[in-house]
Every structure is written in C-alpha cells, then in structure tokens.
Amino acid sequence: DVDEVWLGPGCADWLAPKVVRAGSGAHFHLPVRAALSWEAIAQRVRGAPRVQQVLLAEAASAQPYDQFDLTQRTILMVGNEAHGPSPEAGALATARVAIPMWNRVESLNAATAASVILFEAGRQRRAQQFDQQFDQQFDQQFDQQFDQELNQQQRATPATTERVDDESAQGGKATD
C-alpha cells in the first residue's frame, strides 16, 4: 500500500489534466504533499515510521528492482525523466534500483517506472500473504493428521495394566 506521495522541487503539476487522467483517480485516494523542499523531504524520511529502506529508481543502477524485498516498509523515490535523480535524492537513498530494459529502450517515464516497481511490491506482498496462509493451513492439517494417527495407534494398542500389591509397593516382590 502507498501511504503518501511526496512531490519535491521541479515535479510536474500533479493537478494538470493529463496527469489527473493518467492517475486514474489515485489523486483522490492518496494524500499528496506537493512542492516540498529537499529539507522537508529529508525530515519526513528520517521521521517516517519503521522505514527499512529508501530506494531510488535510477536507470543507470546495476541492481534490478525485483531483487529487493519490497514487503518491508519502503520509501520509493523516482527522479526526473530527462535529468535523472537529483543529488539530494541520491543522498537520501539507501539503495538504487533499475528496471532492466531490452531492445535498446533507454528508460521509462517516471510514472511508468513507479508503477512497475509498486506492482512488484504488491506482488511480493500477495505472495508473502499466500505463503503465510499456506503455512497455517499446512500446520493445521499436519496437526489434525498427527492427532488422528496417534488416536488410531492408541486404540489399536491394548492397554496393559500392572497390578501392584501392598508388599511390592514397600520394596517386596512385584506381581503382575
């Protein structure tokens, strides 16, 4: 899930008609903090709850985006399409990620790049939820099967009783 969108210096007008159309209504469901200075963004990064990584999407990075654990609380920064990320964005990043390109495609626009990476984050989170649900179901089925087999063994094995008389209980001979 995306908690907020932060727009730094030099971002496109997020309320321009083409941008709103391209956003397919996301503008109306997410808090958008526009025209933030890099200082304000840095304060938000440092003050953000439980952030494990700050990823900077950069076409020149050698690390593909899908090699990161995006189930962690992550800040994703996407730079300017024409000029790349700013030095200020680079200073805040804990890692730089790229979307591998083929057929001599140079890069994607910022919105498309963000969409690809956010889709991967959603895919990883759904897979993690599925794995957790599968593990819970497997554990429950295993426990039920184990209990059934144990009960069957207990019913199949005749109970043996041992008779103890007073003399054997005081250290004398035991009798069966």
Coordinates of C-alpha atoms in Angstrom, one line a residue:
D1 CA 0.0 0.0 0.0
V2 CA 1.1 3.6 -0.7
D3 CA 0.7 5.8 2.4
E4 CA 1.6 9.2 0.8
V5 CA 3.0 10.8 -2.3
W6 CA 5.7 13.4 -1.8
L7 CA 6.5 15.8 -4.6
G8 CA 9.8 17.6 -4.5
P9 CA 11.2 20.6 -6.3
G10 CA 10.8 20.6 -10.0
C11 CA 8.0 18.0 -10.2
A12 CA 5.3 18.2 -12.8
D13 CA 2.0 19.8 -11.9
W14 CA 0.2 16.9 -10.2
L15 CA -3.2 18.5 -10.9
A16 CA -2.7 19.1 -14.6
P17 CA -5.5 17.5 -16.6
K18 CA -3.2 14.9 -18.3
V19 CA -1.7 13.9 -15.0
V20 CA -5.0 13.5 -13.3
R21 CA -6.3 11.4 -16.2
A22 CA -3.2 9.3 -16.2
G23 CA -3.6 8.8 -12.4
S24 CA -7.0 7.1 -12.9
G25 CA -8.4 8.6 -9.7
A26 CA -5.4 7.9 -7.4
H27 CA -5.2 11.6 -6.7
F28 CA -8.5 11.4 -4.8
H29 CA -7.5 8.4 -2.6
L30 CA -3.9 9.3 -1.5
P31 CA -2.6 12.2 0.5
V32 CA -0.3 14.2 -1.8
R33 CA 2.3 16.6 -0.3
A34 CA 3.3 18.9 -3.1
A35 CA 6.1 21.4 -3.5
L36 CA 8.2 20.0 -0.6
S37 CA 11.8 21.2 -0.3
W38 CA 14.5 18.6 -0.1
E39 CA 15.0 19.6 3.5
A40 CA 11.3 18.8 4.2
I41 CA 11.6 15.5 2.4
A42 CA 14.7 14.6 4.4
Q43 CA 12.9 15.3 7.6
R44 CA 10.0 13.2 6.5
V45 CA 12.3 10.3 5.5
R46 CA 14.0 10.5 8.9
G47 CA 10.7 10.8 10.7
A48 CA 8.8 8.1 8.7
P49 CA 7.6 5.2 10.8
R50 CA 9.6 2.0 10.6
V51 CA 11.2 2.6 7.2
Q52 CA 13.7 -0.2 6.4
Q53 CA 14.9 1.1 3.0
V54 CA 14.8 4.2 0.8
L55 CA 15.1 3.1 -2.8
L56 CA 15.9 5.5 -5.7
A57 CA 14.8 4.4 -9.1
E58 CA 17.7 5.2 -11.5
A59 CA 18.1 3.8 -15.0
A60 CA 21.9 3.5 -14.5
S61 CA 21.7 1.3 -11.4
A62 CA 23.1 -2.2 -11.7
Q63 CA 20.6 -3.6 -9.2
P64 CA 17.2 -4.8 -10.6
Y65 CA 14.2 -3.7 -8.6
D66 CA 12.8 -7.2 -8.2
Q67 CA 15.9 -8.3 -6.3
F68 CA 14.8 -6.2 -3.3
D69 CA 12.5 -7.2 -0.5
L70 CA 9.6 -4.9 -1.1
T71 CA 7.5 -6.4 1.6
Q72 CA 9.5 -4.2 4.0
R73 CA 8.3 -0.6 4.7
T74 CA 10.0 1.2 1.8
I75 CA 10.2 4.7 0.5
L76 CA 10.4 4.8 -3.3
M77 CA 11.9 7.9 -4.9
V78 CA 11.6 8.4 -8.7
G79 CA 13.7 11.1 -10.3
N80 CA 13.1 13.4 -13.2
E81 CA 12.7 11.7 -16.6
A82 CA 15.0 13.9 -18.5
H83 CA 17.7 14.7 -16.0
G84 CA 17.6 11.7 -13.6
P85 CA 17.5 11.9 -9.9
S86 CA 18.8 14.9 -8.1
P87 CA 21.9 14.8 -5.8
E88 CA 19.6 15.4 -2.9
A89 CA 17.5 12.3 -3.7
G90 CA 20.7 10.3 -4.1
A91 CA 21.9 11.4 -0.6
L92 CA 18.7 10.1 1.0
A93 CA 18.7 6.7 -0.8
T94 CA 19.9 3.6 0.9
A95 CA 20.0 1.8 -2.5
R96 CA 19.5 2.5 -6.1
V97 CA 17.3 0.3 -8.3
A98 CA 16.7 -0.1 -12.0
I99 CA 14.1 -1.6 -14.3
P100 CA 16.0 -3.8 -16.7
M101 CA 15.4 -2.6 -20.3
W102 CA 15.7 -4.6 -23.6
N103 CA 15.8 -3.9 -27.3
R104 CA 17.8 -0.6 -26.8
V105 CA 15.0 1.1 -24.8
E106 CA 16.8 3.7 -22.7
S107 CA 14.3 4.3 -19.9
L108 CA 10.7 4.6 -18.8
N109 CA 8.9 7.8 -17.8
A110 CA 8.7 8.4 -14.1
A111 CA 5.0 7.3 -13.7
T112 CA 5.6 4.1 -15.6
A113 CA 8.7 3.3 -13.6
A114 CA 6.9 3.9 -10.3
S115 CA 4.0 1.7 -11.5
V116 CA 6.3 -1.2 -12.4
I117 CA 8.1 -1.1 -9.0
L118 CA 4.9 -0.6 -7.0
F119 CA 3.3 -3.5 -8.8
E120 CA 6.3 -5.7 -7.9
A121 CA 5.8 -4.6 -4.2
G122 CA 2.2 -5.6 -4.4
R123 CA 3.1 -9.0 -6.0
Q124 CA 5.7 -9.7 -3.3
R125 CA 3.2 -8.8 -0.5
R126 CA 0.5 -11.0 -2.0
A127 CA 3.0 -13.9 -2.3
Q128 CA 4.0 -13.4 1.3
Q129 CA 0.4 -13.5 2.5
F130 CA -0.2 -16.6 0.4
D131 CA 2.8 -18.3 1.9
Q132 CA 1.7 -17.4 5.4
Q133 CA -1.8 -18.7 4.8
F134 CA -0.4 -21.9 3.2
D135 CA 1.9 -22.5 6.2
Q136 CA -1.0 -22.0 8.6
Q137 CA -3.2 -24.4 6.7
F138 CA -0.4 -26.9 6.4
D139 CA 0.3 -26.8 10.1
Q140 CA -3.3 -27.3 10.9
Q141 CA -3.7 -30.2 8.5
F142 CA -0.5 -31.8 9.9
D143 CA -1.6 -31.4 13.5
Q144 CA -5.0 -32.9 12.6
Q145 CA -3.4 -35.8 10.8
F146 CA -0.9 -36.4 13.6
D147 CA -3.7 -36.4 16.2
Q148 CA -5.8 -38.9 14.1
E149 CA -2.8 -41.3 13.7
L150 CA -2.0 -41.0 17.4
N151 CA -5.6 -41.8 18.3
Q152 CA -5.6 -44.8 15.9
Q153 CA -2.4 -46.1 17.4
Q154 CA -3.8 -45.7 21.0
R155 CA -7.0 -47.6 20.0
A156 CA -5.1 -50.4 18.3
T157 CA -2.6 -51.0 21.1
P158 CA -4.3 -52.8 24.0
A159 CA -3.8 -51.1 27.3
T160 CA -1.6 -53.1 29.7
T161 CA -2.3 -52.8 33.4
E162 CA 0.0 -53.6 36.1
R163 CA -1.2 -54.9 39.4
V164 CA 0.8 -53.9 42.4
D165 CA 0.1 -55.3 45.9
D166 CA 1.0 -53.8 49.2
E167 CA 4.1 -55.9 49.5
S168 CA 5.6 -54.8 46.2
A169 CA 4.8 -51.1 46.9
Q170 CA 7.0 -51.4 50.0
G171 CA 10.0 -52.9 48.2
G172 CA 9.0 -56.5 48.2
K173 CA 8.3 -58.7 45.2
A174 CA 6.3 -57.2 42.3
T175 CA 3.5 -59.2 40.8
D176 CA 1.7 -58.9 37.5

